[in-house]
Tab-separated table of C-alpha atoms and ligand atoms in Angstrom:
chain	number	residue	atom	x	y	z
A	17	MET	CA	70.240	-10.831	1.944
A	18	ASN	CA	68.425	-7.488	1.660
A	19	ASP	CA	70.764	-4.655	0.392
A	20	TYR	CA	70.332	-2.478	3.429
A	21	ALA	CA	70.990	-5.389	5.823
A	22	SER	CA	74.015	-6.429	3.825
A	23	ARG	CA	75.515	-2.892	3.965
A	24	VAL	CA	74.953	-2.774	7.721
A	25	LEU	CA	76.612	-6.183	8.115
A	26	GLU	CA	79.654	-5.197	6.019
A	27	ASP	CA	80.080	-2.064	8.121
A	28	LEU	CA	79.745	-4.117	11.299
A	29	LYS	CA	82.446	-6.524	10.105
A	30	ALA	CA	84.785	-3.639	9.307
A	31	ARG	CA	84.237	-1.994	12.693
A	32	ASN	CA	84.318	-5.149	14.849
A	33	PRO	CA	86.856	-7.399	13.127
A	34	TYR	CA	87.836	-9.196	16.345
A	35	GLU	CA	84.345	-10.126	17.508
A	36	PRO	CA	83.514	-13.433	15.753
A	37	GLU	CA	80.645	-14.525	18.028
A	38	PHE	CA	79.015	-11.109	17.777
A	39	LEU	CA	79.334	-11.104	13.972
A	40	GLN	CA	77.888	-14.639	13.852
A	41	ALA	CA	74.772	-13.627	15.793
A	42	ALA	CA	74.397	-10.422	13.764
A	43	THR	CA	74.771	-12.333	10.469
A	44	GLU	CA	72.014	-14.754	11.442
A	45	MET	CA	69.690	-11.971	12.525
A	46	LEU	CA	70.310	-9.681	9.559
A	47	SER	CA	69.967	-12.474	6.990
A	48	SER	CA	66.663	-13.538	8.535
A	49	LEU	CA	65.135	-10.077	8.255
A	50	THR	CA	65.140	-9.785	4.447
A	51	PRO	CA	61.375	-10.182	3.938
A	52	VAL	CA	60.450	-7.488	6.470
A	53	LEU	CA	63.166	-5.084	5.378
A	54	ASP	CA	61.953	-5.411	1.786
A	55	LYS	CA	58.532	-4.214	2.982
A	56	HIS	CA	59.608	-1.427	5.353
A	57	SER	CA	61.767	1.138	3.565
A	58	GLU	CA	61.134	3.573	6.448
A	59	TYR	CA	63.510	1.505	8.602
A	60	GLU	CA	66.473	2.510	6.482
A	61	ARG	CA	65.544	6.208	6.577
A	62	ALA	CA	65.474	5.967	10.381
A	63	GLY	CA	68.834	4.135	10.509
A	64	LEU	CA	67.011	1.450	12.428
A	65	LEU	CA	69.402	-1.440	11.805
A	66	GLU	CA	72.542	0.623	12.472
A	67	ARG	CA	71.016	1.574	15.826
A	68	PHE	CA	69.751	-1.949	16.540
A	69	VAL	CA	73.180	-3.563	16.261
A	70	GLU	CA	74.982	-0.898	18.325
A	71	PRO	CA	74.597	-1.282	22.125
A	72	GLU	CA	73.095	1.760	23.839
A	73	ARG	CA	75.885	1.519	26.411
A	74	VAL	CA	78.849	-0.766	27.212
A	75	ILE	CA	80.326	-0.622	30.700
A	76	SER	CA	83.674	-2.234	31.484
A	77	PHE	CA	85.289	-2.154	34.894
A	78	ARG	CA	88.030	-3.530	37.140
A	79	VAL	CA	87.073	-6.155	39.726
A	80	ALA	CA	89.774	-6.572	42.370
A	81	TRP	CA	89.455	-9.129	45.182
A	82	VAL	CA	91.688	-11.035	47.576
A	83	ASP	CA	92.059	-14.831	47.293
A	84	ASP	CA	92.488	-17.352	50.136
A	85	GLN	CA	96.283	-17.047	49.924
A	86	GLY	CA	96.009	-13.311	50.579
A	87	LYS	CA	96.927	-12.499	46.976
A	88	THR	CA	95.131	-9.729	45.103
A	89	GLN	CA	93.376	-10.889	41.930
A	90	VAL	CA	92.068	-8.633	39.173
A	91	ASN	CA	89.267	-9.569	36.794
A	92	ARG	CA	87.395	-7.601	34.166
A	93	GLY	CA	83.675	-6.958	34.642
A	94	TYR	CA	81.174	-5.878	31.987
A	95	ARG	CA	77.582	-4.892	31.452
A	96	VAL	CA	76.273	-4.410	27.920
A	97	GLN	CA	73.052	-2.347	28.077
A	98	TYR	CA	71.962	-3.182	24.583
A	99	ASN	CA	68.422	-2.023	23.956
A	100	SER	CA	65.800	-0.456	26.243
A	101	ALA	CA	63.067	0.218	23.652
A	102	ILE	CA	60.502	-2.136	25.208
A	103	GLY	CA	61.590	-2.162	28.865
A	104	PRO	CA	64.491	-2.073	31.319
A	105	TYR	CA	67.623	-3.916	30.206
A	106	LYS	CA	67.288	-7.563	31.219
A	107	GLY	CA	69.674	-10.471	30.859
A	108	GLY	CA	72.128	-12.660	32.700
A	109	LEU	CA	75.653	-12.330	34.046
A	110	ARG	CA	78.134	-14.911	32.770
A	111	LEU	CA	81.134	-15.853	34.916
A	112	HIS	CA	83.560	-17.879	32.792
A	113	PRO	CA	87.228	-17.403	31.825
A	114	SER	CA	86.227	-17.120	28.140
A	115	VAL	CA	84.049	-14.024	28.703
A	116	ASN	CA	84.908	-11.069	26.461
A	117	LEU	CA	83.038	-8.298	24.682
A	118	SER	CA	82.366	-10.346	21.557
A	119	ILE	CA	80.588	-13.033	23.586
A	120	LEU	CA	78.614	-10.550	25.668
A	121	LYS	CA	77.542	-8.575	22.579
A	122	PHE	CA	76.325	-11.736	20.825
A	123	LEU	CA	74.417	-12.709	23.964
A	124	GLY	CA	73.029	-9.181	24.358
A	125	LEU	CA	71.874	-8.963	20.743
A	126	GLU	CA	70.085	-12.319	20.988
A	127	GLN	CA	68.600	-11.265	24.319
A	128	ILE	CA	66.829	-8.268	22.723
A	129	LEU	CA	64.935	-10.561	20.358
A	130	LYS	CA	64.357	-13.277	22.976
A	131	ASN	CA	62.941	-10.844	25.520
A	132	SER	CA	60.670	-9.353	22.884
A	133	LEU	CA	59.364	-12.838	22.012
A	134	THR	CA	58.298	-13.423	25.638
A	135	GLY	CA	55.673	-10.682	25.211
A	136	GLN	CA	56.834	-9.063	28.452
A	137	PRO	CA	58.156	-5.479	28.858
A	138	ILE	CA	61.897	-6.249	29.052
A	139	GLY	CA	64.757	-4.811	27.002
A	140	GLY	CA	67.999	-6.608	26.217
A	141	GLY	CA	71.253	-6.676	28.182
A	142	LYS	CA	74.032	-9.029	29.232
A	143	GLY	CA	77.092	-8.894	31.431
A	144	GLY	CA	79.630	-10.879	33.347
A	145	SER	CA	83.308	-11.344	33.960
A	146	ASP	CA	86.277	-13.507	33.017
A	147	PHE	CA	86.300	-14.704	36.658
A	148	ASP	CA	86.250	-18.520	36.929
A	149	PRO	CA	84.157	-19.714	39.906
A	150	LYS	CA	85.377	-23.280	39.370
A	151	GLY	CA	87.689	-24.453	42.185
A	152	LYS	CA	87.180	-21.263	44.211
A	153	SER	CA	86.121	-21.357	47.858
A	154	ASP	CA	82.787	-19.861	48.905
A	155	ARG	CA	84.675	-16.987	50.505
A	156	GLU	CA	86.554	-16.250	47.282
A	157	VAL	CA	83.315	-16.304	45.277
A	158	MET	CA	81.771	-13.944	47.839
A	159	ALA	CA	84.749	-11.580	47.675
A	160	PHE	CA	84.542	-11.488	43.888
A	161	CYS	CA	80.750	-10.966	43.823
A	162	GLN	CA	80.902	-8.159	46.386
A	163	SER	CA	83.632	-6.366	44.466
A	164	PHE	CA	81.767	-6.877	41.161
A	165	MET	CA	78.579	-5.381	42.608
A	166	THR	CA	80.441	-2.496	44.259
A	167	GLU	CA	80.967	-1.164	40.737
A	168	LEU	CA	77.879	-2.532	38.977
A	169	TYR	CA	75.322	-1.171	41.499
A	170	ARG	CA	75.537	2.383	40.110
A	171	HIS	CA	74.433	1.218	36.664
A	172	ILE	CA	71.455	-1.010	37.562
A	173	GLY	CA	68.076	-0.857	39.341
A	174	ALA	CA	64.643	-2.494	39.359
A	175	TYR	CA	63.420	-0.105	36.623
A	176	VAL	CA	66.789	0.428	34.902
A	177	ASP	CA	68.608	-2.862	34.365
A	178	VAL	CA	67.903	-6.197	36.057
A	179	PRO	CA	70.686	-8.810	35.761
A	180	ALA	CA	70.276	-12.537	36.497
A	181	GLY	CA	72.185	-15.817	36.197
A	182	ASP	CA	73.920	-17.450	33.236
A	183	ILE	CA	76.925	-19.793	32.955
A	184	GLY	CA	78.763	-19.801	36.297
A	185	THR	CA	76.190	-17.564	38.000
A	186	GLY	CA	73.611	-19.430	40.070
A	187	ALA	CA	71.738	-18.870	43.324
A	188	ARG	CA	74.947	-18.589	45.385
A	189	GLU	CA	76.432	-15.797	43.258
A	190	ILE	CA	73.089	-13.943	42.951
A	191	GLY	CA	72.754	-14.085	46.766
A	192	TYR	CA	76.164	-12.481	47.367
A	193	MET	CA	75.499	-9.824	44.713
A	194	TYR	CA	72.034	-9.020	46.044
A	195	GLY	CA	73.401	-8.682	49.596
A	196	GLN	CA	76.046	-6.225	48.427
A	197	TYR	CA	73.571	-4.145	46.384
A	198	LYS	CA	71.259	-3.902	49.393
A	199	ARG	CA	74.135	-2.943	51.677
A	200	ILE	CA	75.297	-0.146	49.373
A	201	LYS	CA	71.896	1.236	48.346
A	202	GLY	CA	70.018	0.526	51.586
A	203	LEU	CA	67.221	-0.708	49.372
A	204	ASN	CA	65.333	-3.970	48.948
A	205	GLU	CA	64.154	-3.972	45.355
A	206	GLY	CA	63.878	-6.480	42.528
A	207	VAL	CA	67.256	-5.517	41.059
A	208	LEU	CA	68.293	-9.100	40.319
A	209	THR	CA	66.300	-12.199	39.415
A	210	GLY	CA	67.034	-15.802	40.257
A	211	LYS	CA	67.115	-14.779	43.915
A	212	GLY	CA	66.624	-17.289	46.745
A	213	ILE	CA	63.000	-17.978	47.652
A	214	SER	CA	63.512	-16.557	51.170
A	215	TYR	CA	64.392	-13.061	49.891
A	216	GLY	CA	62.187	-12.364	46.882
A	217	GLY	CA	62.982	-15.116	44.384
A	218	SER	CA	60.256	-16.747	42.307
A	219	LEU	CA	59.312	-20.390	42.578
A	220	THR	CA	59.985	-22.176	39.241
A	221	ARG	CA	62.776	-19.722	38.181
A	222	LYS	CA	65.435	-22.390	38.794
A	223	GLU	CA	63.557	-24.898	36.627
A	224	ALA	CA	62.255	-22.393	34.067
A	225	THR	CA	64.791	-22.491	31.228
A	226	GLY	CA	64.929	-26.287	31.051
A	227	TYR	CA	61.190	-26.746	31.574
A	228	GLY	CA	60.449	-23.980	29.066
A	229	LEU	CA	62.691	-25.652	26.489
A	230	CYS	CA	60.683	-28.880	26.817
A	231	TYR	CA	57.364	-26.983	26.644
A	232	PHE	CA	58.575	-25.324	23.431
A	233	MET	CA	59.703	-28.696	22.021
A	234	ASP	CA	56.364	-30.223	22.973
A	235	ASN	CA	54.506	-27.486	21.055
A	236	MET	CA	56.815	-27.742	18.045
A	237	LEU	CA	56.623	-31.543	17.913
A	238	THR	CA	52.834	-31.578	18.303
A	239	ALA	CA	52.486	-29.063	15.451
A	240	ASN	CA	54.487	-31.497	13.320
A	241	GLY	CA	52.656	-34.668	14.272
A	242	ARG	CA	55.108	-35.915	16.918
A	243	THR	CA	55.488	-35.921	20.722
A	244	MET	CA	58.272	-36.192	23.300
A	245	ASN	CA	56.841	-39.475	24.586
A	246	GLU	CA	59.211	-42.441	24.255
A	247	GLN	CA	61.843	-40.427	22.383
A	248	THR	CA	65.533	-40.966	23.101
A	249	VAL	CA	67.144	-37.658	24.045
A	250	ILE	CA	70.719	-36.448	24.469
A	251	ILE	CA	71.445	-33.282	26.432
A	252	SER	CA	74.815	-31.523	26.482
A	253	GLY	CA	75.940	-29.787	29.657
A	254	SER	CA	74.897	-30.660	33.187
A	255	GLY	CA	74.255	-27.209	34.587
A	256	ASN	CA	71.059	-25.358	35.401
A	257	VAL	CA	69.471	-25.579	31.950
A	258	SER	CA	70.480	-29.197	31.255
A	259	ILE	CA	69.331	-30.576	34.614
A	260	TYR	CA	65.806	-29.163	34.389
A	261	ALA	CA	65.515	-29.990	30.682
A	262	CYS	CA	66.318	-33.577	31.675
A	263	GLU	CA	63.742	-33.496	34.479
A	264	LYS	CA	60.910	-32.214	32.266
A	265	ALA	CA	61.811	-34.343	29.224
A	266	THR	CA	61.643	-37.410	31.469
A	267	GLU	CA	58.279	-36.263	32.874
A	268	LEU	CA	57.018	-35.979	29.293
A	269	GLY	CA	57.907	-39.621	28.689
A	270	ALA	CA	61.286	-39.251	26.987
A	271	LYS	CA	64.435	-41.189	27.908
A	272	VAL	CA	67.548	-39.033	28.376
A	273	VAL	CA	70.605	-41.217	27.705
A	274	ALA	CA	73.532	-38.782	27.777
A	275	MET	CA	74.740	-35.600	29.474
A	276	SER	CA	78.123	-33.812	29.600
A	277	ASP	CA	80.321	-31.140	31.125
A	278	SER	CA	83.318	-29.303	29.733
A	279	THR	CA	85.618	-32.333	30.199
A	280	GLY	CA	83.521	-35.229	28.946
A	281	TYR	CA	80.189	-36.976	28.705
A	282	ILE	CA	78.349	-39.922	30.195
A	283	HIS	CA	76.215	-42.369	28.241
A	284	ASP	CA	73.638	-44.381	30.158
A	285	PRO	CA	71.436	-46.473	27.830
A	286	GLN	CA	69.127	-47.255	30.795
A	287	GLY	CA	68.296	-43.556	31.121
A	288	VAL	CA	70.280	-40.978	33.090
A	289	GLN	CA	69.621	-41.023	36.854
A	290	LEU	CA	68.999	-37.349	37.456
A	291	ASP	CA	69.189	-37.518	41.266
A	292	VAL	CA	72.818	-38.662	40.883
A	293	ILE	CA	73.604	-35.810	38.463
A	294	LYS	CA	71.953	-33.299	40.813
A	295	GLN	CA	73.988	-34.574	43.761
A	296	ILE	CA	77.269	-34.339	41.798
A	297	LYS	CA	76.584	-30.987	40.140
A	298	GLU	CA	74.277	-29.031	42.441
A	299	VAL	CA	75.499	-30.238	45.827
A	300	GLU	CA	79.127	-31.343	45.390
A	301	ARG	CA	80.042	-29.049	42.427
A	302	GLY	CA	81.946	-32.079	41.064
A	303	ARG	CA	82.705	-33.537	37.609
A	304	ILE	CA	80.249	-35.609	35.569
A	305	SER	CA	82.832	-38.416	35.324
A	306	GLU	CA	81.873	-39.301	38.927
A	307	TYR	CA	78.489	-40.574	37.644
A	308	VAL	CA	79.960	-43.951	36.736
A	309	ARG	CA	81.062	-44.529	40.337
A	310	HIS	CA	77.379	-44.455	41.350
A	311	VAL	CA	75.602	-46.021	38.363
A	312	SER	CA	76.878	-49.253	36.823
A	313	SER	CA	74.998	-48.858	33.513
A	314	GLY	CA	76.761	-45.513	32.834
A	315	LYS	CA	79.945	-45.094	30.780
A	316	TYR	CA	82.211	-42.022	30.797
A	317	PHE	CA	84.012	-40.642	27.726
A	318	GLU	CA	86.626	-37.871	27.700
A	319	GLY	CA	85.958	-34.822	25.491
A	320	CYS	CA	82.663	-33.115	24.616
A	321	ALA	CA	82.270	-33.703	20.873
A	322	GLY	CA	81.536	-37.451	20.982
A	323	ILE	CA	78.135	-36.954	22.612
A	324	TRP	CA	76.555	-36.060	19.240
A	325	SER	CA	77.451	-39.490	17.796
A	326	ILE	CA	75.115	-41.284	20.203
A	327	PRO	CA	72.009	-42.329	18.235
A	328	CYS	CA	68.990	-40.309	19.392
A	329	ASP	CA	65.627	-38.890	18.292
A	330	ILE	CA	66.071	-35.463	19.879
A	331	ALA	CA	69.193	-33.454	20.759
A	332	LEU	CA	69.124	-30.605	23.268
A	333	PRO	CA	72.407	-28.633	23.264
A	334	CYS	CA	72.363	-26.849	26.655
A	335	ALA	CA	76.016	-25.987	27.400
A	336	THR	CA	77.566	-23.173	25.387
A	337	GLN	CA	77.943	-21.371	22.034
A	338	ASN	CA	79.138	-23.234	18.938
A	339	GLU	CA	79.249	-26.620	20.662
A	340	LEU	CA	77.349	-28.225	17.757
A	341	ASP	CA	79.226	-27.891	14.455
A	342	THR	CA	78.635	-29.422	11.030
A	343	LYS	CA	80.457	-32.630	11.940
A	344	ALA	CA	78.201	-33.007	14.976
A	345	ALA	CA	75.107	-32.176	12.910
A	346	LYS	CA	76.025	-34.886	10.377
A	347	ALA	CA	76.532	-37.399	13.190
A	348	LEU	CA	73.119	-36.496	14.615
A	349	VAL	CA	71.345	-36.957	11.291
A	350	GLN	CA	73.201	-40.210	10.758
A	351	GLY	CA	72.057	-41.392	14.178
A	352	GLY	CA	68.391	-40.740	13.380
A	353	CYS	CA	67.879	-37.406	15.136
A	354	PHE	CA	64.742	-35.618	13.865
A	355	ALA	CA	64.622	-32.580	16.215
A	356	VAL	CA	67.137	-30.222	17.822
A	357	GLY	CA	66.215	-27.745	20.563
A	358	GLU	CA	68.696	-25.085	21.637
A	359	GLY	CA	68.691	-24.705	25.425
A	360	ALA	CA	71.986	-22.819	25.263
A	361	ASN	CA	72.487	-19.535	23.431
A	362	MET	CA	73.737	-20.062	19.847
A	363	PRO	CA	75.042	-23.591	20.502
A	364	THR	CA	74.743	-24.468	16.799
A	365	THR	CA	77.112	-22.928	14.243
A	366	LEU	CA	75.548	-21.146	11.232
A	367	GLU	CA	76.674	-23.926	8.882
A	368	ALA	CA	75.351	-26.683	11.140
A	369	THR	CA	71.992	-24.885	11.442
A	370	GLU	CA	71.740	-24.686	7.675
A	371	TYR	CA	72.669	-28.347	7.330
A	372	LEU	CA	70.025	-29.446	9.847
A	373	LEU	CA	67.323	-27.300	8.215
A	374	ALA	CA	68.249	-28.653	4.775
A	375	LYS	CA	67.929	-32.204	6.121
A	376	GLY	CA	64.428	-31.480	7.397
A	377	VAL	CA	65.392	-31.691	11.075
A	378	LEU	CA	62.923	-29.722	13.211
A	379	PHE	CA	65.053	-26.945	14.680
A	380	ALA	CA	64.045	-24.866	17.719
A	381	PRO	CA	66.294	-21.770	17.876
A	382	GLY	CA	67.588	-20.729	21.307
A	383	LYS	CA	66.145	-17.252	21.373
A	384	ALA	CA	62.667	-18.802	21.267
A	385	ALA	CA	63.233	-22.195	22.884
A	386	ASN	CA	65.262	-21.044	25.910
A	387	ALA	CA	63.223	-17.881	26.584
A	388	GLY	CA	61.409	-19.523	29.511
A	389	GLY	CA	64.227	-18.530	31.876
A	390	VAL	CA	64.078	-14.821	31.206
A	391	ALA	CA	60.270	-14.941	30.952
A	392	THR	CA	60.129	-16.337	34.487
A	393	SER	CA	62.634	-13.675	35.539
A	394	ALA	CA	60.109	-11.115	34.307
A	395	LEU	CA	57.454	-12.917	36.384
A	396	GLU	CA	59.817	-12.579	39.359
A	397	MET	CA	60.047	-8.824	38.652
A	398	SER	CA	56.242	-8.600	38.618
A	399	GLN	CA	55.974	-10.442	41.935
A	400	ASN	CA	58.616	-8.172	43.494
A	401	SER	CA	56.779	-5.035	42.298
A	402	MET	CA	53.453	-6.360	43.587
A	403	ARG	CA	55.023	-7.587	46.868
A	404	HIS	CA	53.285	-10.872	46.292
A	405	ASN	CA	54.347	-14.490	45.663
A	406	TRP	CA	52.735	-16.912	43.253
A	407	THR	CA	52.784	-20.662	43.932
A	408	PHE	CA	54.974	-23.064	41.931
A	409	GLU	CA	51.879	-24.214	40.007
A	410	GLU	CA	50.820	-20.640	39.156
A	411	VAL	CA	54.245	-19.706	37.802
A	412	ASP	CA	54.550	-23.016	35.945
A	413	ARG	CA	51.145	-22.467	34.327
A	414	LYS	CA	52.168	-18.959	33.208
A	415	LEU	CA	55.449	-20.368	31.867
A	416	ARG	CA	53.594	-22.995	29.836
A	417	ASP	CA	51.294	-20.314	28.369
A	418	ILE	CA	54.245	-18.066	27.533
A	419	MET	CA	56.117	-20.895	25.775
A	420	ARG	CA	52.998	-21.824	23.781
A	421	ASN	CA	52.621	-18.186	22.758
A	422	ILE	CA	56.267	-17.943	21.746
A	423	PHE	CA	55.917	-21.053	19.604
A	424	GLU	CA	52.741	-19.738	17.985
A	425	LYS	CA	54.273	-16.322	17.225
A	426	THR	CA	57.397	-17.971	15.826
A	427	ALA	CA	55.426	-20.407	13.678
A	428	GLU	CA	53.113	-17.655	12.434
A	429	ALA	CA	56.052	-15.453	11.379
A	430	ALA	CA	57.718	-18.445	9.698
A	431	LYS	CA	54.508	-19.145	7.783
A	432	THR	CA	54.131	-15.510	6.722
A	433	TYR	CA	57.723	-14.670	5.845
A	434	ALA	CA	59.950	-17.741	5.381
A	435	ASP	CA	60.272	-20.103	2.401
A	436	SER	CA	59.336	-22.967	4.680
A	437	PRO	CA	56.678	-22.854	7.444
A	438	THR	CA	59.039	-24.815	9.687
A	439	ASN	CA	61.945	-22.387	9.401
A	440	TYR	CA	61.620	-21.289	13.023
A	441	VAL	CA	65.012	-19.534	12.844
A	442	ILE	CA	63.598	-16.920	10.495
A	443	GLY	CA	60.279	-16.953	12.366
A	444	ALA	CA	61.857	-16.200	15.755
A	445	ASN	CA	64.144	-13.472	14.421
A	446	ILE	CA	61.305	-11.691	12.629
A	447	ALA	CA	58.702	-12.041	15.376
A	448	GLY	CA	61.204	-10.786	17.975
A	449	PHE	CA	62.468	-7.950	15.785
A	450	LEU	CA	59.128	-6.437	14.731
A	451	LYS	CA	57.997	-5.444	18.233
A	452	VAL	CA	61.313	-3.791	19.097
A	453	ALA	CA	61.452	-2.061	15.706
A	454	ASP	CA	57.965	-0.679	16.231
A	455	ALA	CA	58.916	0.687	19.679
A	456	MET	CA	62.149	2.208	18.346
A	457	MET	CA	60.309	3.883	15.460
A	458	ALA	CA	57.761	5.355	17.915
A	459	GLN	CA	60.373	6.730	20.311
A	460	GLY	CA	62.359	8.887	17.880
A	461	ILE	CA	66.002	8.695	16.917
A	462	TYR	CA	68.397	8.122	19.813
B	6	LIG	P1	75.703	-23.553	34.096
B	6	LIG	O1	76.914	-22.816	34.500
B	6	LIG	O2	74.721	-23.953	35.140
B	6	LIG	O3	76.087	-24.867	33.285
B	6	LIG	C1	76.849	-24.798	32.141
B	6	LIG	C2	77.118	-26.196	31.631
B	6	LIG	O4	77.725	-26.120	30.350
B	6	LIG	C3	78.081	-26.980	32.511
B	6	LIG	O5	77.803	-28.333	32.424
B	6	LIG	C4	79.422	-26.631	31.885
B	6	LIG	O6	80.422	-27.580	32.158
B	6	LIG	C5	79.068	-26.606	30.414
B	6	LIG	N1	79.946	-25.645	29.720
B	6	LIG	C6	80.078	-24.335	29.985
B	6	LIG	N2	81.000	-23.769	29.172
B	6	LIG	C7	81.452	-24.749	28.417
B	6	LIG	C8	82.417	-24.800	27.387
B	6	LIG	N3	83.104	-23.703	27.007
B	6	LIG	N4	82.604	-25.990	26.786
B	6	LIG	C9	81.916	-27.095	27.171
B	6	LIG	N5	80.993	-27.095	28.151
B	6	LIG	C10	80.770	-25.951	28.753
B	6	LIG	O7	75.002	-22.629	32.999
B	6	LIG	P2	73.499	-22.656	32.468
B	6	LIG	O8	72.960	-24.025	32.474
B	6	LIG	O9	72.772	-21.583	33.173
B	6	LIG	O10	73.688	-22.148	30.965
B	6	LIG	C11	73.898	-23.050	29.873
B	6	LIG	C12	73.550	-22.356	28.575
B	6	LIG	O11	72.181	-21.937	28.593
B	6	LIG	C13	74.357	-21.078	28.265
B	6	LIG	O12	74.505	-20.959	26.866
B	6	LIG	C14	73.426	-19.975	28.748
B	6	LIG	O13	73.695	-18.745	28.105
B	6	LIG	C15	72.080	-20.536	28.330
B	6	LIG	N6	70.900	-20.020	28.993
B	6	LIG	C16	70.810	-20.024	30.362
B	6	LIG	C17	69.658	-19.567	30.971
B	6	LIG	C18	69.469	-19.642	32.428
B	6	LIG	O14	68.373	-19.309	32.909
B	6	LIG	N7	70.424	-20.069	33.216
B	6	LIG	C19	68.550	-19.008	30.183
B	6	LIG	C20	68.717	-19.138	28.758
B	6	LIG	C21	69.858	-19.604	28.216
B	6	LIG	P3	81.522	-27.300	33.297
B	6	LIG	O15	80.787	-27.426	34.601
B	6	LIG	O16	82.559	-28.327	33.097
B	6	LIG	O17	82.024	-25.908	33.068
B	7	LIG	O1	70.224	-16.178	28.356
B	7	LIG	C1	69.289	-15.926	29.142
B	7	LIG	O2	68.144	-15.708	28.745
B	7	LIG	C2	69.574	-15.935	30.577
B	7	LIG	N1	70.708	-16.205	30.964
B	7	LIG	C3	68.503	-15.579	31.555
B	7	LIG	C4	68.402	-14.083	31.702
B	7	LIG	C5	67.452	-13.598	32.771
B	7	LIG	O3	67.405	-12.354	32.925
B	7	LIG	O4	66.770	-14.375	33.426
């Protein structure tokens, strides 16, 4: 690693000893930047990296709400406004009991680079709460979302900070939050993305992350003499990203044979029936284990880790961070997997990433491969500002172009800077970093 980057990393470790996910994301980014840091000594004089890794602002607040038993519940809400050099802070809100500052800082740091890669004018941010929407009634979710927004509204705005969905935050939660923002501010503006189509949402936003992942994979495979057609695919998770990755992969001729949730996974050698998954997950908010009650060729297995032992050509981890470790990576290689595409944020551990790269597995890093979601959020912002709606086909076409561009930028940076032209991890980090660095250098020290 470059000396300057290594000093910044050591300092970061000393100052944030209890933030393992954040340090993991920072380690990957800083180690990737060596070739550009070697060339740009002016970055060190401007303290660029020290500023890059420190969020511009971290907001933490109490979220009190009343449950269906009349009991008062208290959660912790956050917004990390990480970097506004190239545009308003942009990034999702995660609602999951595991949410803490380490997780939101790792997500925020990755978001800066991801948003830069999209080519659109959006800075990096992330937020959320340790609230668990699972098992809560609609009224309880509404009460939480209204209370959350009653604090958050003063920190956000269409040209300031534009949150969106992430784990546990879908159209229902965005609807309740948008309603509360409008009620407090008396203002209809594009302050959130992922909105319902009837009140300013963009067509294709729901599908965008999963579709975008498959468009990225398609570009990466084509560049390496392969295609998605007739490949056997496994996808972890069965949420927003997984469902639409499955839909597009199938459209591109692949056969998806396994999907999961946080309790287990299903294996269906005939090919997963996505309408059944959608019914269970999107309509009933149920467990994936119910799949086998509807489809006789499906089998259910308890626990998440076993999914990686199913032989496949392509693996798409689309659930959560660090779900794919070295043991899983070895099982994938053993089972014949030749490409991995990260639909989730940082689903692969550092060691597993290195193992896969060393084995010649084509590896699409999340900050490039899953950028279609936020890119389409930025298209939603444009439509809101213009007071105009594009058709599904128009947005989908723009999404395809954006994903092709992201792949090309990533591949170009890999070719220029990395030891191997297929090290897209280094390519994505460098291509994302350079634009933000340039903007930060131009705007003076702050
Ligand atoms: P959802 O809440 O819709 O789905 C999440 C899925 O992952 C569920 O199947 C869930 O299972 C599973 N999951 C969540 N946490 C865990 C865990 N700790 N262990 C095992 N499984 C888990 O979220 P999304 O699909 O929106 O997000 C999935 C990933 O994609 C996240 O990493 C997110 O940051 C990333 N991402 C999302 C984007 C978007 O537009 N939504 C854009 C780019 C990236 P269960 O239902 O049992 O909890
Ligand atoms: O991780 C991500 O890119 C997201 N959760 C989507 C963020 C957004 O603003 O659409």
